[in-house]
mmCIF file of C-alpha atoms in Angstrom:
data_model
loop_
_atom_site.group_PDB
_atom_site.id
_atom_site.type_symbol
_atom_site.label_atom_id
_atom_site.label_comp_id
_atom_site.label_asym_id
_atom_site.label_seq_id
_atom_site.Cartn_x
_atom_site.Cartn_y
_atom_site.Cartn_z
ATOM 1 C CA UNK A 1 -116.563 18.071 -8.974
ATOM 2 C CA UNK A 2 -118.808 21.221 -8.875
ATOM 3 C CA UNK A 3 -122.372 20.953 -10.198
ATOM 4 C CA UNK A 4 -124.005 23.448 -12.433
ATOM 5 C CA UNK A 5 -128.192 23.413 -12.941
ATOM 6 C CA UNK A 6 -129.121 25.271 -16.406
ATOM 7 C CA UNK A 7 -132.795 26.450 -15.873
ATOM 8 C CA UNK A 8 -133.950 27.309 -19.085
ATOM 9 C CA UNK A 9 -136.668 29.546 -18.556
ATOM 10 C CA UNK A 10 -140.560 28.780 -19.805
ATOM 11 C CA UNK A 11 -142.609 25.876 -21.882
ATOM 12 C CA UNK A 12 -141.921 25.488 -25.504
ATOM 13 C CA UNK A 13 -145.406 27.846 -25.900
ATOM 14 C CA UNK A 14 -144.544 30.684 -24.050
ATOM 15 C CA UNK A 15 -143.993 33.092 -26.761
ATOM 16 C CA UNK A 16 -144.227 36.492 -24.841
ATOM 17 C CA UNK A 17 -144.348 38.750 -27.520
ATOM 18 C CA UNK A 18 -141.324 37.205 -29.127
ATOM 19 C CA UNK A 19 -140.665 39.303 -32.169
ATOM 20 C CA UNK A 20 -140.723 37.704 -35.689
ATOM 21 C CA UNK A 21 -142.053 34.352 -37.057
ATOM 22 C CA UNK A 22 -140.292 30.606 -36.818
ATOM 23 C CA UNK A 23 -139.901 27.675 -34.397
ATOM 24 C CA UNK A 24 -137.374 29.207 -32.480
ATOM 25 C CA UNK A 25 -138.997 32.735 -31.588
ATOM 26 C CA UNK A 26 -140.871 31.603 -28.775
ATOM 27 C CA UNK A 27 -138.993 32.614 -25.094
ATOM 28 C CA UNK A 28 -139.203 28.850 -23.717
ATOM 29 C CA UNK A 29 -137.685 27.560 -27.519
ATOM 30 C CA UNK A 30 -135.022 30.205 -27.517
ATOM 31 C CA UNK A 31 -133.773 29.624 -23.843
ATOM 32 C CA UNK A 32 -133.991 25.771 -24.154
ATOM 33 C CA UNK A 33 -131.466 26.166 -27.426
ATOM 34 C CA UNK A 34 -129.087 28.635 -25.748
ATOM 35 C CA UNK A 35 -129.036 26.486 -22.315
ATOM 36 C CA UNK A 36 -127.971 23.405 -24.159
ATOM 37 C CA UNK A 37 -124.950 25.471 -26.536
ATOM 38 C CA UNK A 38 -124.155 26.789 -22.580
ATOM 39 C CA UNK A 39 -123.914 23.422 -21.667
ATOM 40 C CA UNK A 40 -122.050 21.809 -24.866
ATOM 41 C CA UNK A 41 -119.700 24.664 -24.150
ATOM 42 C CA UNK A 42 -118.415 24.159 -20.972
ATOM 43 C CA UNK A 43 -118.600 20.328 -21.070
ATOM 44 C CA UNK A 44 -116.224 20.189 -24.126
ATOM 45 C CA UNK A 45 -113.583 22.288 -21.916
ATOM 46 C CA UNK A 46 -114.288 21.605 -18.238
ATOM 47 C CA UNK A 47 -114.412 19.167 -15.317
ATOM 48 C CA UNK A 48 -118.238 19.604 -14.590
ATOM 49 C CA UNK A 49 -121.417 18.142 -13.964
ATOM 50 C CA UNK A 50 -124.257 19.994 -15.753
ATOM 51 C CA UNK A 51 -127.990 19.298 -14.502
ATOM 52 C CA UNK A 52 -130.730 20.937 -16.717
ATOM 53 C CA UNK A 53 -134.549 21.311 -15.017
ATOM 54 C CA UNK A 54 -135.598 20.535 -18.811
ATOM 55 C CA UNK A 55 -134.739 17.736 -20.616
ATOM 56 C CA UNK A 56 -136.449 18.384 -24.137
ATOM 57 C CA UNK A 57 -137.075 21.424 -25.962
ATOM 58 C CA UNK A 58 -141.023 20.497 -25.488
ATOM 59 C CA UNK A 59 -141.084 19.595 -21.666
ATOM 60 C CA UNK A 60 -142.893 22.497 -19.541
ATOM 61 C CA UNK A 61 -141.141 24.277 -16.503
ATOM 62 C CA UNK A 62 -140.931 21.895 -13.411
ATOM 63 C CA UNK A 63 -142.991 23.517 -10.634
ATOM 64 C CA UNK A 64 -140.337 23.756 -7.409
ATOM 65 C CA UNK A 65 -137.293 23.303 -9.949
ATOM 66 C CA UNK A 66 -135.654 25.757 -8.315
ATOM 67 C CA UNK A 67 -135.253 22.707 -5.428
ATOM 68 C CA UNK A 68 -135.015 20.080 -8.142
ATOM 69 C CA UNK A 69 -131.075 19.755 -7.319
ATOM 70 C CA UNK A 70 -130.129 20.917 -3.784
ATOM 71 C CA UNK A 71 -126.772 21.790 -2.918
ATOM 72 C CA UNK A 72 -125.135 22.826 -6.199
ATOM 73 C CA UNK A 73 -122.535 25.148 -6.598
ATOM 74 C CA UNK A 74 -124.984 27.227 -9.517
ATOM 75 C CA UNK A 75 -128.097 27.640 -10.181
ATOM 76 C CA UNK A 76 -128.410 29.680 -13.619
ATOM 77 C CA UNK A 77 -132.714 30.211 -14.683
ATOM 78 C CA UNK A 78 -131.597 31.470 -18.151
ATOM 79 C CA UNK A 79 -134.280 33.894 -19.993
ATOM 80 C CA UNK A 80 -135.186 36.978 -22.285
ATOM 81 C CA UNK A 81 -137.258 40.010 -21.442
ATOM 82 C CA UNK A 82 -140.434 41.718 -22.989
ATOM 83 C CA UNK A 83 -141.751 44.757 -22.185
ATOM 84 C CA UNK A 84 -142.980 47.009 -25.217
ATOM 85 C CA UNK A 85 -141.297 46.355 -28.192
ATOM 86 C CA UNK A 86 -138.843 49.200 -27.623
ATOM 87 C CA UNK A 87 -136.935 48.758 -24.642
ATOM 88 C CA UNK A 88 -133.349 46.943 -24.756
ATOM 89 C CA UNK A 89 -130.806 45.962 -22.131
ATOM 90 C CA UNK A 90 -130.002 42.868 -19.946
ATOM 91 C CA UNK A 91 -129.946 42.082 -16.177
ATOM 92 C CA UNK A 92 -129.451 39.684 -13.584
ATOM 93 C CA UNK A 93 -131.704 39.516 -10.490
ATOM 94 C CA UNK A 94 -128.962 37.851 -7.985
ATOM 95 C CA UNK A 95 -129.878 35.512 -4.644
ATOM 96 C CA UNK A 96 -128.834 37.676 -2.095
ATOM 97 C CA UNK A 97 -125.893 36.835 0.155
ATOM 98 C CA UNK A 98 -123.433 35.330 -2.102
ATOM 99 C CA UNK A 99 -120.784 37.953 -3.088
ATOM 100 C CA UNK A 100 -119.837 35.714 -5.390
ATOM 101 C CA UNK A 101 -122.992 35.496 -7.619
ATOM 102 C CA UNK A 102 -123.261 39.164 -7.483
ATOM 103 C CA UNK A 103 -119.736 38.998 -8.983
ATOM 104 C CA UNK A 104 -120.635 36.844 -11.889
ATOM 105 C CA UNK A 105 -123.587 38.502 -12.678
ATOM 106 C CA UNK A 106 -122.124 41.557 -12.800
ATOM 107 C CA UNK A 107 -119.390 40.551 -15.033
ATOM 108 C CA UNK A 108 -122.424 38.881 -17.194
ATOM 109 C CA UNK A 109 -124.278 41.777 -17.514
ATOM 110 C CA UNK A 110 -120.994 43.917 -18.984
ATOM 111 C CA UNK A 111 -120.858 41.363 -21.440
ATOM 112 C CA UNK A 112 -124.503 40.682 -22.848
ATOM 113 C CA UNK A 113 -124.518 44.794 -23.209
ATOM 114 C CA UNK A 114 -121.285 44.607 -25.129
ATOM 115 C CA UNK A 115 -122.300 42.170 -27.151
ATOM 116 C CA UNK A 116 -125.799 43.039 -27.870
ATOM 117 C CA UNK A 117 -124.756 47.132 -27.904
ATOM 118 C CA UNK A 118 -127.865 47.829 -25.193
ATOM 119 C CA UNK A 119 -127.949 49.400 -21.934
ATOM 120 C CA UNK A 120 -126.393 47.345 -18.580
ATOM 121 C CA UNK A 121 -129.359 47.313 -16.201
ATOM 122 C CA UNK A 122 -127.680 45.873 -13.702
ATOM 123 C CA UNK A 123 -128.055 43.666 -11.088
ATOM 124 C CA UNK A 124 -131.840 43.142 -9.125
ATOM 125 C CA UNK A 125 -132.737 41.450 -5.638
ATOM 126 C CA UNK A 126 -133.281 38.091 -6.912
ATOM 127 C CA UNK A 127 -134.766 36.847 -3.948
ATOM 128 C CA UNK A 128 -137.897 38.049 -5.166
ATOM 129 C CA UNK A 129 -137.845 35.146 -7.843
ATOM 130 C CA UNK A 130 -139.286 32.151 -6.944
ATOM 131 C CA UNK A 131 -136.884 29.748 -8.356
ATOM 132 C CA UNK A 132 -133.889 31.902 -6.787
ATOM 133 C CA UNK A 133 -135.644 31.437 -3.393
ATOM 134 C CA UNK A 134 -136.037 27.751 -3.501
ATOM 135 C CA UNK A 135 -132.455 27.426 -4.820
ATOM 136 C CA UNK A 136 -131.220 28.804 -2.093
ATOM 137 C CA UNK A 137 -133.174 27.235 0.471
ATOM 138 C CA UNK A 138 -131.928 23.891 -0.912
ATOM 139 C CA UNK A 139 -128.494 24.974 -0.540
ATOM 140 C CA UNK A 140 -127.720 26.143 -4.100
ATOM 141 C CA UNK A 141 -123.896 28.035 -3.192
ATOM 142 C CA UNK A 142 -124.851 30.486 -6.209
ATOM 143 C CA UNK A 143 -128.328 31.411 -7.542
ATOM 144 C CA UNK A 144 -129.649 34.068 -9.978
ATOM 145 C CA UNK A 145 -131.969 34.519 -12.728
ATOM 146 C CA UNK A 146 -130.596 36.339 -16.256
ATOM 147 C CA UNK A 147 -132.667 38.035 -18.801
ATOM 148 C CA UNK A 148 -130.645 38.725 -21.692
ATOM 149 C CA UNK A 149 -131.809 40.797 -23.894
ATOM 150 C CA UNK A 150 -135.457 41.793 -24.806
ATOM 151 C CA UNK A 151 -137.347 39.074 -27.292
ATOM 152 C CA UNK A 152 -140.031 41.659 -28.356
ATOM 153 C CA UNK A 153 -137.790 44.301 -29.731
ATOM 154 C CA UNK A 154 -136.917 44.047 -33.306
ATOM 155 C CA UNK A 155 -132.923 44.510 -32.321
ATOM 156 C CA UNK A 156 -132.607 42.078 -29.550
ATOM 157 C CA UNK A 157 -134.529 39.859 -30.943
ATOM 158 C CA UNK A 158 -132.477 39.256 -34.329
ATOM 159 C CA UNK A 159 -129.467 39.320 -32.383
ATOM 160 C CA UNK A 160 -130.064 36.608 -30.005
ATOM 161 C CA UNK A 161 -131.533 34.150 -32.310
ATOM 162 C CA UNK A 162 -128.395 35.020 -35.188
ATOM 163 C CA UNK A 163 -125.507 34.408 -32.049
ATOM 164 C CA UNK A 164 -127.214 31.770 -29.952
ATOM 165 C CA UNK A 165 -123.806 30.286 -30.152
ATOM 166 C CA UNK A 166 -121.543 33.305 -29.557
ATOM 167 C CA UNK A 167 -123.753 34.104 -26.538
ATOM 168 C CA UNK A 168 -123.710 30.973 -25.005
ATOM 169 C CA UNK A 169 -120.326 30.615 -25.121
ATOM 170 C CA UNK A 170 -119.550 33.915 -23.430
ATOM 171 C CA UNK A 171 -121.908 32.872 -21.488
ATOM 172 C CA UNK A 172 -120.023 29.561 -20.297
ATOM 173 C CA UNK A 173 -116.874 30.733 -19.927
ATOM 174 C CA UNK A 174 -117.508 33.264 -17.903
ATOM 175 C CA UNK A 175 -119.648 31.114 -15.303
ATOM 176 C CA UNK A 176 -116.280 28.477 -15.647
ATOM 177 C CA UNK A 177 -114.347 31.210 -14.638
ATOM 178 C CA UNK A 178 -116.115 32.608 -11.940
ATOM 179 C CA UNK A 179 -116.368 29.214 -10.776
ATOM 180 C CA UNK A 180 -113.150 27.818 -10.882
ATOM 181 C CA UNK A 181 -113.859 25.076 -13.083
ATOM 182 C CA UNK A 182 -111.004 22.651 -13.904
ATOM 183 C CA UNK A 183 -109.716 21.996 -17.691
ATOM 184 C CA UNK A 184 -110.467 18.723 -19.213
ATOM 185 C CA UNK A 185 -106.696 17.506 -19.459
ATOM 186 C CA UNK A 186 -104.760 16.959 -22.275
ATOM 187 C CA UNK A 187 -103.602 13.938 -23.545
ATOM 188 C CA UNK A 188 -100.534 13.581 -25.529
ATOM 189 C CA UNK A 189 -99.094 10.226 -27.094
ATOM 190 C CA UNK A 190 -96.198 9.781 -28.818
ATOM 191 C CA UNK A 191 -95.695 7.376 -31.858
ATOM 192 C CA UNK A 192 -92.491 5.552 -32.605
ATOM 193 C CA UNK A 193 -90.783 5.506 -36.362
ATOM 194 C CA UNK A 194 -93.103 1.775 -36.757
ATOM 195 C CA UNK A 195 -96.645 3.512 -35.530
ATOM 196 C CA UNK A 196 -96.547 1.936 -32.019
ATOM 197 C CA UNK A 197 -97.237 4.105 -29.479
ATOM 198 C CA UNK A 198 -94.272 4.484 -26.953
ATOM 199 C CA UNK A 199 -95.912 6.701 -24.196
ATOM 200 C CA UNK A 200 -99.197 8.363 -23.550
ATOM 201 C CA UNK A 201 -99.527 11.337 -20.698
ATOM 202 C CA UNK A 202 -101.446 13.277 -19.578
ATOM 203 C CA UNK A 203 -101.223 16.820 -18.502
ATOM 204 C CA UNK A 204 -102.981 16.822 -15.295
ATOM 205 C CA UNK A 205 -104.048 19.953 -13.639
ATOM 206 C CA UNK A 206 -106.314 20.324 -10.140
ATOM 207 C CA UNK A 207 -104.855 17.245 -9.471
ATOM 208 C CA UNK A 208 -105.743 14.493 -11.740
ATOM 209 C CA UNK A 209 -103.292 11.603 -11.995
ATOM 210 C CA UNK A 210 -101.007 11.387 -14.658
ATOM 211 C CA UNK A 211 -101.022 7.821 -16.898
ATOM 212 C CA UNK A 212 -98.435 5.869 -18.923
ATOM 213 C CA UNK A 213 -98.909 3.784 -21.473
ATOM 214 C CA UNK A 214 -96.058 1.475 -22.951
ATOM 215 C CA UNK A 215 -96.032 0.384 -25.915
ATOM 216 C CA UNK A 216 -98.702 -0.892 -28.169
ATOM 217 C CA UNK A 217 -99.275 -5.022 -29.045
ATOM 218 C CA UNK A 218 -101.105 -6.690 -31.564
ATOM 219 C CA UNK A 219 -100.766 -10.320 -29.095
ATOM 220 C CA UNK A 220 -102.092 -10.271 -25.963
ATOM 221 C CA UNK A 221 -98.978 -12.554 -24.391
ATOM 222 C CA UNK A 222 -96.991 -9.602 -25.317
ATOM 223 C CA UNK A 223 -98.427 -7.291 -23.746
ATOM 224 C CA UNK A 224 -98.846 -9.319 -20.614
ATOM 225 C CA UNK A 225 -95.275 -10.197 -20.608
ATOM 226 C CA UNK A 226 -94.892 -6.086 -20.531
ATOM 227 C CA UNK A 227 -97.102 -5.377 -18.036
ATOM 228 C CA UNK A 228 -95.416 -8.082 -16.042
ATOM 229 C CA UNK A 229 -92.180 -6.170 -16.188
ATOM 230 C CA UNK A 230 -93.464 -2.912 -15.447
ATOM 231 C CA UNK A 231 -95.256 -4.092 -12.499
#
């Protein structure tokens, strides 16, 4: 199972200039909220395990949590930008080395300037982040830091806190894609004419094992006396 650590990016505080009033315009509130829908996302439809660096919307940034989990197959600091209440656009500063991450950040920044209808700026040298560095020394496969979007201009700001969800989820499904991530299988079960359930499979991709079920007993001995004859 591949591992994915959500890193959402500053303290509960940290406003930086985040445009407008409310609980959620604050940079560390807003990335906190959009790392969990990321992670709801991608849970509800893949074979994952999802690590987050914060576990409450009021914990501070973990100094070093770019080493918290070593040896993942992500490492995803999520955040939003500020510069002067004008500029717009989103980027990705990428770990270098990893073709791969370059890939999916690439593909991420095409979307967030889609969706937000700001410039693409495009991918940086994240090794100059510190997180990005200590990800990668731990072994972190894939490693980047995303600013989507800048919190201090009027635009980007109403936009990201209106479409937390719609973001997020492009936002998951692209990093499932890029990483390969399995489907949750589906289970079927059929029903005869009296309600008792005859069979129950499941469609098992990426090799999961497919189950059986049959029939459906309200006394135990009867159900024994099944499994006795299936066995």
């Amino acid at each position: 199972m591949k591992t994915i650590v959500l890193d959402p990016g500053h303290g509960p505080d940290d406003d930086r200039g985040f445009y407008g009033d409310g609980e959620e315009r604050t940079e560390g509130v807003n990335n906190f909220l959009t790392c969990l829908e990321i992670k709801k996302y991608i849970e509800e439809r893949y074979v994952v395990d999802i690590k987050m660096t914060r576990q409450k919307v009021t914990d501070n940034p973990w100094p070093g949590r770019g080493s918290m989990f070593p040896n993942v197959d992500l490492f995803y600091s999520r955040h939003t930008n500020a510069y002067n209440g004008v500029v717009r656009g989103s980027e990705v500063f990428v770990g270098t080395g990893s073709p791969a991450a370059s890939k999916l950040a690439f593909d991420l920044c095409v979307k967030m300037a889609e969706l937000f209808g700001h410039n693409n700026r495009g991918l940086l040298n994240g090794d100059i982040m510190a997180v990005v560095r200590e990800a990668k020394e731990t072994g972190t496969k894939m490693a980047m830091l995303a600013e989507f979007g800048f919190h201090d201009t009027k635009l980007d700001a109403d936009y990201m806190i209106a479409n937390r969800k719609l973001i997020a989820a492009w936002e998951g499904e692209l990093i499932a894609k890029h990483l390969d991530l399995p489907l949750i299988p589906k289970v079927t079960i059929v029903e005869d004419a009296a309600g008792q359930v005859q069979t129950t499979s499941v469609d098992a991709p990426y090799g999961y094992v497919f189950v059986t079920r049959s029939g459906s007993y309200k006394k135990r001995v009867n159900a024994e006396a099944q499994k006795a004859k299936l066995i």
